[in-house]
XYZ file of N, CA, C and O in Angstrom:
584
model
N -9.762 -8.146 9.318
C -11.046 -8.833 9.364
C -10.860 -10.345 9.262
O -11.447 -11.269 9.826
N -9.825 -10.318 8.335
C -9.195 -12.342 8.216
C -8.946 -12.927 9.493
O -9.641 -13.896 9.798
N -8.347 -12.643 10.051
C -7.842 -13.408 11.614
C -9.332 -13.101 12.216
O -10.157 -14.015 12.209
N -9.615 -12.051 12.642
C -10.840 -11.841 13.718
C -11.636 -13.237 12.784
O -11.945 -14.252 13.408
N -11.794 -13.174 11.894
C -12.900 -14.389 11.407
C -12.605 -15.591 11.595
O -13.432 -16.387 12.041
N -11.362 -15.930 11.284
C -10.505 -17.287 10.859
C -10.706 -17.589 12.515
O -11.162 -18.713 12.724
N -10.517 -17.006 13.389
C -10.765 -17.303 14.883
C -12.083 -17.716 15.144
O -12.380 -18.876 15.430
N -12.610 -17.096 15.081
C -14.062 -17.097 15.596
C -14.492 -18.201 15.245
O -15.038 -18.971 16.035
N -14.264 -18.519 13.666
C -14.750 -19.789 12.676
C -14.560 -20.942 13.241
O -15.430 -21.808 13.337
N -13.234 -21.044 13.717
C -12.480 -22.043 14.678
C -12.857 -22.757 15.684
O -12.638 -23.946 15.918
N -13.679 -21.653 16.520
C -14.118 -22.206 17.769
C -15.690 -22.158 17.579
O -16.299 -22.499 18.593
N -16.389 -21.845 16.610
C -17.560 -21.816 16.266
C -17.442 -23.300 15.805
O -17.878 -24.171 16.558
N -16.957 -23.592 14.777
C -16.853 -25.270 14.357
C -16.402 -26.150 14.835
O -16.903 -27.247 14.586
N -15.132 -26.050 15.832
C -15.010 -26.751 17.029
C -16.087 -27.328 18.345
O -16.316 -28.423 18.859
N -16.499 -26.132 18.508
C -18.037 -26.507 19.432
C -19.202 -25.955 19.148
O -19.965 -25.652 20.065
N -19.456 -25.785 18.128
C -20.770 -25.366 17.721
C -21.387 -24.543 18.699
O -22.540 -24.851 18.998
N -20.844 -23.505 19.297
C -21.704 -22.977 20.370
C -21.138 -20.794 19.657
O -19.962 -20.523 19.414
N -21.953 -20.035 19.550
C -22.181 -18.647 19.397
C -20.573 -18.220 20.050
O -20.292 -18.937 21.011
N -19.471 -17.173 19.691
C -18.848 -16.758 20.072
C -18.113 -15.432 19.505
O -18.610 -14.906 18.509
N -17.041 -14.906 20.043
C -16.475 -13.952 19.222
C -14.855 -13.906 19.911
O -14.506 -14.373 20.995
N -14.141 -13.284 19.039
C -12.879 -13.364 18.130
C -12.401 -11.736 18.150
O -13.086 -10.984 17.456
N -11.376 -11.202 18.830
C -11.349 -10.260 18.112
C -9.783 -9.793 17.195
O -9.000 -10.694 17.495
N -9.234 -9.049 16.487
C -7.473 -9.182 16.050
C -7.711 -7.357 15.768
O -8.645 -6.644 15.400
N -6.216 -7.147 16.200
C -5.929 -5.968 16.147
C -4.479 -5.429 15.666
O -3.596 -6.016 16.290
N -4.021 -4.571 14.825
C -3.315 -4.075 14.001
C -2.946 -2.565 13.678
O -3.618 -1.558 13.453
N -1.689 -2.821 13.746
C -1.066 -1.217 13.510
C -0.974 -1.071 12.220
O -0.665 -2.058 11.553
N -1.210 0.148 11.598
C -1.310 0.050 10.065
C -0.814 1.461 9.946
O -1.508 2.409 10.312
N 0.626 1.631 9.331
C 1.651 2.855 9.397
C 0.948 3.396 7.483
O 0.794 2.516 6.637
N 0.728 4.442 7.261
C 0.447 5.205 6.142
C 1.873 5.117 5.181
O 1.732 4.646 4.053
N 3.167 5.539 5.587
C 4.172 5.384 5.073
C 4.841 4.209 4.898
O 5.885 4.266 4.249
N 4.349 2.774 5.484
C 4.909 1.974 4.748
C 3.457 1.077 4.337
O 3.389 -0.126 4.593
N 2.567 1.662 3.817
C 1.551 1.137 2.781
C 1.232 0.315 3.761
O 2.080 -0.576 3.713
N 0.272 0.034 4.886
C -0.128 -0.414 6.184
C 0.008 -1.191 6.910
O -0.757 -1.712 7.721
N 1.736 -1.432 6.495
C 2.775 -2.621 7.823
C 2.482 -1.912 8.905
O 2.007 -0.787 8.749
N 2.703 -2.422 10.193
C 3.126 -3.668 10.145
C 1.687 -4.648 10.258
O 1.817 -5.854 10.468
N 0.427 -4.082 10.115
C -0.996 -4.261 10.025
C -1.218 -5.888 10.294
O -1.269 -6.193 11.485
N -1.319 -6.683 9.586
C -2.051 -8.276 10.313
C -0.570 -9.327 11.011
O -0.592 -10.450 11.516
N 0.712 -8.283 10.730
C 1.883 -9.109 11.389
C 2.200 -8.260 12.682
O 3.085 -8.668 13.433
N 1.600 -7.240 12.939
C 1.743 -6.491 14.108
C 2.821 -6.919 15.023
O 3.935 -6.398 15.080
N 2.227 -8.315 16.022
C 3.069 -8.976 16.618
C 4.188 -9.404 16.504
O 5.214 -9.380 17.184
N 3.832 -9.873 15.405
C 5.339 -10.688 14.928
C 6.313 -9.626 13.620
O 6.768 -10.161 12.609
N 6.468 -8.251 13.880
C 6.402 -7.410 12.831
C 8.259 -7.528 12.911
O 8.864 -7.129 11.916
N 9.112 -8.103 14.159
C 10.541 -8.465 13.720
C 10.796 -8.969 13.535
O 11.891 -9.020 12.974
N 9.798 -10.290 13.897
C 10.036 -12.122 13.962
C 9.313 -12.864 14.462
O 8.299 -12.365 14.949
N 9.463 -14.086 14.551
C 7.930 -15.107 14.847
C 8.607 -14.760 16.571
O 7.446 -14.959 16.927
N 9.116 -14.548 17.463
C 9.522 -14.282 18.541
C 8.202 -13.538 19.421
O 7.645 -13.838 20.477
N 8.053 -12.678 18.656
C 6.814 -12.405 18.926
C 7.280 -10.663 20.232
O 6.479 -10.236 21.064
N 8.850 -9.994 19.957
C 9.504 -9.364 20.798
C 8.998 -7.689 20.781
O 9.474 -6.885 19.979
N 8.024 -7.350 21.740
C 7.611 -6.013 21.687
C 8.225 -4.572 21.487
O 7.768 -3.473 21.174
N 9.960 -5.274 21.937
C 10.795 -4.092 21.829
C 11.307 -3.933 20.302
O 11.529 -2.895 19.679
N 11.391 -4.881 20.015
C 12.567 -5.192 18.824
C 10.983 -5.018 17.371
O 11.420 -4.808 16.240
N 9.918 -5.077 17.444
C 8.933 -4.354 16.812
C 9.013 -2.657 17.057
O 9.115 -1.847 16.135
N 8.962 -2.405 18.103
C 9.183 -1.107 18.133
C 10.493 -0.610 17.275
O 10.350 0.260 16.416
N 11.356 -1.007 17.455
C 13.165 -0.633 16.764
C 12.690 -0.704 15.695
O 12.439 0.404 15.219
N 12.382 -1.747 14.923
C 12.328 -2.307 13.258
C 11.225 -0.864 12.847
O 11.635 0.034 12.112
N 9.962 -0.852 13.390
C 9.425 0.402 13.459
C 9.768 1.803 12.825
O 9.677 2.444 11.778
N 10.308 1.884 14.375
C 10.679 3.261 14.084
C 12.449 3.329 13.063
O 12.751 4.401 12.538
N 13.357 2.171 12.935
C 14.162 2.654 11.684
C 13.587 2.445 10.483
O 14.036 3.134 9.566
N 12.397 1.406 10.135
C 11.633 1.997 8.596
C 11.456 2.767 8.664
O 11.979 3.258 7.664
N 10.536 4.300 9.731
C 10.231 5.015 9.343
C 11.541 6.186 9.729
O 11.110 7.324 9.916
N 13.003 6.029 9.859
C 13.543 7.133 9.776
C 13.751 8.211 9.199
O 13.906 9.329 9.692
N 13.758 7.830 7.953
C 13.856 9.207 6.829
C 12.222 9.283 6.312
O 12.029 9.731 5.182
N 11.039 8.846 7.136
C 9.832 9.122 6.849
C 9.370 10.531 7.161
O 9.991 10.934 8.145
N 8.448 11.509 6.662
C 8.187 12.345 7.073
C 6.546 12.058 7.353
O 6.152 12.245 8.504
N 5.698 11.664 6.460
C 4.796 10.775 6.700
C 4.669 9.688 7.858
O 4.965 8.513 7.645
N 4.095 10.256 9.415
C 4.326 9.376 10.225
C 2.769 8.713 10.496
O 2.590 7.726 11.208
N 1.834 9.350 9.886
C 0.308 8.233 9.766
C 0.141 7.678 10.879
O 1.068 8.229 11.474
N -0.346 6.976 11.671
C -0.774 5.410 11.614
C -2.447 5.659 12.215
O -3.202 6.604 12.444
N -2.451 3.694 12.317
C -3.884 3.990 13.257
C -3.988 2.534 13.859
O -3.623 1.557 13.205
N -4.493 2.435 15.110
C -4.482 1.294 15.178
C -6.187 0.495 14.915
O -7.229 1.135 15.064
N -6.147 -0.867 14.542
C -7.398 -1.073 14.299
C -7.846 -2.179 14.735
O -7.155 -3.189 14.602
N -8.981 -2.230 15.294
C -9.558 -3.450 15.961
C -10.727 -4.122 15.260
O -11.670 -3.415 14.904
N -10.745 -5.777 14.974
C -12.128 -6.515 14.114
C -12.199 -7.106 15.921
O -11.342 -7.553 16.684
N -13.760 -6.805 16.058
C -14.548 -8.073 16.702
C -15.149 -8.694 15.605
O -15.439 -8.125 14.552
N -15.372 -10.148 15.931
C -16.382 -10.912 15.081
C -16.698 -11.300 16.122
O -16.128 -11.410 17.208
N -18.185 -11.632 15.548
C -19.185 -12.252 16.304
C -19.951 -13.430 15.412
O -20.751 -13.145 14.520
N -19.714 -14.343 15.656
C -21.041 -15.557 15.485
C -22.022 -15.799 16.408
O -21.886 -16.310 17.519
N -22.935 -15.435 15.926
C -24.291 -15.399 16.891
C -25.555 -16.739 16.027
O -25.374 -16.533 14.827
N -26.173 -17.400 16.104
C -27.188 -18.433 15.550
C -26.761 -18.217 13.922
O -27.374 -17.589 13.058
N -25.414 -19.011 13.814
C -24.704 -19.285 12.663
C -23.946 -17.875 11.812
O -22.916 -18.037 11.157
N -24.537 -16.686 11.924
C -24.908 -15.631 11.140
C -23.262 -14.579 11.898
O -22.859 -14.645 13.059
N -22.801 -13.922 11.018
C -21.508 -13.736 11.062
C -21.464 -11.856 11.403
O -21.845 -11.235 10.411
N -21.241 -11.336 12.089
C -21.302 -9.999 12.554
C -19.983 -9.218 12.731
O -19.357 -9.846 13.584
N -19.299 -8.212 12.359
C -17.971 -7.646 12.808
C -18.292 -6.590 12.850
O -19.288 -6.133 12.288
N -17.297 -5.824 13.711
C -17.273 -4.399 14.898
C -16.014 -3.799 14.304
O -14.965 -4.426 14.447
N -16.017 -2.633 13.645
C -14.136 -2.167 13.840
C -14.277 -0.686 14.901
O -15.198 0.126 14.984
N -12.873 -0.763 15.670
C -12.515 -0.094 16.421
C -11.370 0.733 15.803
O -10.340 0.097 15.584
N -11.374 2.062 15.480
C -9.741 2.552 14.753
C -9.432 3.522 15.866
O -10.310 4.069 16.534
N -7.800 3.754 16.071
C -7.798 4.979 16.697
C -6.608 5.676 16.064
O -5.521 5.105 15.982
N -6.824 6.995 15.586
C -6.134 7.237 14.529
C -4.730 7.932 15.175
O -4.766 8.484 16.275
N -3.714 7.861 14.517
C -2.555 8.898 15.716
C -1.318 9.033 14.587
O -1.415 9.087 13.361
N -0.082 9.069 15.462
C 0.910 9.268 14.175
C 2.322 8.624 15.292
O 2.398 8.909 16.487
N 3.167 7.872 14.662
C 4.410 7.210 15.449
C 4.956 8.432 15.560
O 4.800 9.360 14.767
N 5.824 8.432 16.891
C 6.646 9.288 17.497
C 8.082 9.164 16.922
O 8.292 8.081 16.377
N 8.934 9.890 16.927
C 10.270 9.703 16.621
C 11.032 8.664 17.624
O 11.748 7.794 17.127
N 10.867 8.764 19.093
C 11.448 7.518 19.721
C 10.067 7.052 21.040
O 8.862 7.296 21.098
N 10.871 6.423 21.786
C 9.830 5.923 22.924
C 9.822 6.575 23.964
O 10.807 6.963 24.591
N 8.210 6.808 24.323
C 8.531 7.597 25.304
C 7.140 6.756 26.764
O 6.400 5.937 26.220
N 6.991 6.853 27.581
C 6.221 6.155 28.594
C 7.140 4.940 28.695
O 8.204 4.704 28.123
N 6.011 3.817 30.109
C 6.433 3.232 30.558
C 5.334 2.443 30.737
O 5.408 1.216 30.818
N 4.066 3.223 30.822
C 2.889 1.772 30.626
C 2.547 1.587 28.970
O 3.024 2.048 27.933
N 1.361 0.574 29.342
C 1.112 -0.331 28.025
C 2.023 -0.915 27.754
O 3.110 -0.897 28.331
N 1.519 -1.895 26.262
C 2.633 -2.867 25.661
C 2.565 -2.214 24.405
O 2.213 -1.085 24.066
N 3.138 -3.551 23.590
C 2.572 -3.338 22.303
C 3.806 -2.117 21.768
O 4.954 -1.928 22.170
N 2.826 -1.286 20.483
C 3.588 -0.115 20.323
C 3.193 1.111 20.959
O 3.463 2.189 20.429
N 2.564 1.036 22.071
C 1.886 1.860 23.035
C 2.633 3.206 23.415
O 2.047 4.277 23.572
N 4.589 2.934 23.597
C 5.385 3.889 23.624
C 5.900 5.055 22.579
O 6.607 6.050 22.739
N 5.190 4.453 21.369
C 5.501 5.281 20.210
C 4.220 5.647 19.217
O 4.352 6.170 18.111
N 3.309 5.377 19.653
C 1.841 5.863 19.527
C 0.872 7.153 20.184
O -0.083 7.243 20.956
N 1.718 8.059 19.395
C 0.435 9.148 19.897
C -0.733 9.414 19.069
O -0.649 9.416 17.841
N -2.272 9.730 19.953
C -3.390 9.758 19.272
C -3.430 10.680 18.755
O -2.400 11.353 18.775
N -4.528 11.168 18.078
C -4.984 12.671 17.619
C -4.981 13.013 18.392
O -4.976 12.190 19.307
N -4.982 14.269 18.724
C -5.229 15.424 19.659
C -4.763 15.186 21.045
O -5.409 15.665 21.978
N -3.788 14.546 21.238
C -2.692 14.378 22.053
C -1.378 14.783 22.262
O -0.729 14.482 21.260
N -0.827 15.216 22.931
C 0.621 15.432 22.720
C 1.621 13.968 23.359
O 2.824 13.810 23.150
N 0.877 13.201 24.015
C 1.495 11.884 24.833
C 1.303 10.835 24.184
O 0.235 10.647 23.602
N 2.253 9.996 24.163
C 2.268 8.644 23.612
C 1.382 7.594 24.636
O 1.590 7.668 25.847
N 0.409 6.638 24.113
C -0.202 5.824 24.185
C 0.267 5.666 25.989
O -0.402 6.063 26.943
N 1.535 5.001 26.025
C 1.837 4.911 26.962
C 2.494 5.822 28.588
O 2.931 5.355 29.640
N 2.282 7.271 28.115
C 2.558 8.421 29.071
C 0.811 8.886 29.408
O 0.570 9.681 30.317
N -0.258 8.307 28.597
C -1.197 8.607 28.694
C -2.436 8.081 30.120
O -2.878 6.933 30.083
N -2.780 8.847 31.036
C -3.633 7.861 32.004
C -4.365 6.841 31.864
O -5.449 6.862 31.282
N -3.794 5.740 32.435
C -5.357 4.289 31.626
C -6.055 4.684 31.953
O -5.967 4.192 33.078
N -7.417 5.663 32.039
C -8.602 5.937 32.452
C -8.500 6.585 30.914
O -9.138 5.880 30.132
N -8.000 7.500 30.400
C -7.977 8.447 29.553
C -7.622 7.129 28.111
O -8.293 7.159 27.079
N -6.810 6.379 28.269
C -6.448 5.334 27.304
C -7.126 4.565 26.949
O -7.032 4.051 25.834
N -8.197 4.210 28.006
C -9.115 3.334 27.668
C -10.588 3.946 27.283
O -11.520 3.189 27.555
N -10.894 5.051 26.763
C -11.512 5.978 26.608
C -11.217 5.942 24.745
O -12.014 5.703 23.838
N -9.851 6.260 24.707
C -9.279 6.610 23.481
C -9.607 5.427 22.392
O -10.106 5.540 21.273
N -9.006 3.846 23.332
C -8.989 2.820 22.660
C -9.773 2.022 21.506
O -10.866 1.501 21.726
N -9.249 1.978 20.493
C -9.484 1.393 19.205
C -10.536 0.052 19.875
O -11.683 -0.231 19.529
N -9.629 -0.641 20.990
C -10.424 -2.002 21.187
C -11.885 -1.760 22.356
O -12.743 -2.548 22.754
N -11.717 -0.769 22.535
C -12.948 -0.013 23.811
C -14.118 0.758 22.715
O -15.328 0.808 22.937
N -13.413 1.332 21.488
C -14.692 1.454 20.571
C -15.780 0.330 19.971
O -17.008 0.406 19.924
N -14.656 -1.015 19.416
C -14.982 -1.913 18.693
C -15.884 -2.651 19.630
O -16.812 -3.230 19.065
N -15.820 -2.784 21.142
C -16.439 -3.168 22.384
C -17.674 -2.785 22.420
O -18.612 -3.574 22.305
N -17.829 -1.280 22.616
C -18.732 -0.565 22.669
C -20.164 -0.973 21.337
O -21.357 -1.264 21.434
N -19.329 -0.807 20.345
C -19.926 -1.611 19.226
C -20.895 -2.636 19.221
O -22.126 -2.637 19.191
N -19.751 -3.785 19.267
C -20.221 -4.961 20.082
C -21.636 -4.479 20.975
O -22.836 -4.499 20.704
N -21.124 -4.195 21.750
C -22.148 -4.335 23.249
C -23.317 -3.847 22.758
O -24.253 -4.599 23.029
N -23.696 -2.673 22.008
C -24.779 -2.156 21.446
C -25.267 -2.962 20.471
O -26.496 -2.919 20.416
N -24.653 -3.825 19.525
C -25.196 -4.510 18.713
C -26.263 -5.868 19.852
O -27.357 -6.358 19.571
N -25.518 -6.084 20.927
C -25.999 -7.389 21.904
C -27.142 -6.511 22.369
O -28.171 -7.091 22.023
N -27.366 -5.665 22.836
C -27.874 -5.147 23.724
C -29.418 -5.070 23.129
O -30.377 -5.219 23.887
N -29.644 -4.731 21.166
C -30.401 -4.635 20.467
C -31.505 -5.987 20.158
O -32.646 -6.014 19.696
N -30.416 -7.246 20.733
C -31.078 -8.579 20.485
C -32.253 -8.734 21.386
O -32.934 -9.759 21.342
């Protein structure tokens, strides 16, 4: 919720004009909800999608507890007044990588009631699933009410 805000705040006080912000995070059950607001940078300020995945999956080697979820803040500043959306999508890390689309940890992310990782999954079907397509949805219904 810190970043989605700390953003928004940013460009809200920069130009005084209504906007939104959104930050999103993997949050593993077995290591108490790393790699969660460092997601990106979860090997190094590098910012390296593969080498997050590795660091990943050897914390969780001798895990049996494989949890996770991923989670999405929209914020919204609308006529000063401060609004946020969460998007979760709940799943559990895979033992290694498997697909070839998406980024992120997309290859070692399977949802509930899936047997495919994030990334073996159809983007029609992925974007359906998505943590950041709920928090959207959210969003959009909250606008839609104004």
């Amino acid at each position: 919720e810190g970043n989605s805000l700390q953003k928004a705040e940013a460009i809200y006080q920069l130009y005084g004009i209504d906007c939104f912000s959104d930050d999103t995070g993997l949050e593993v059950e077995a290591l108490k909800g790393e790699p969660g607001v460092r997601s990106a940078r979860y090997a190094g300020e590098t910012k390296n999608d593969s080498a997050n995945r590795q660091l990943l999956l050897q914390n969780l080697s001798m895990a049996n507890n494989r949890q996770a979820r991923f989670r999405t803040i929209i914020t919204l500043i609308w006529k000063g007044n401060v609004f946020q959306f969460e998007g979760v999508l709940n799943g559990m890390i895979s033992k290694e990588e498997r697909g070839q689309n998406g980024f992120g940890y997309d290859s070692i992310f399977i949802p509930d009631g899936q047997q495919l990782t994030l990334a073996e999954i159809n983007l029609d079907i992925k974007n359906g699933l998505s943590h950041r397509s709920i928090a959207i949805k959210k969003l959009a219904e909250f606008l839609n009410k104004l």
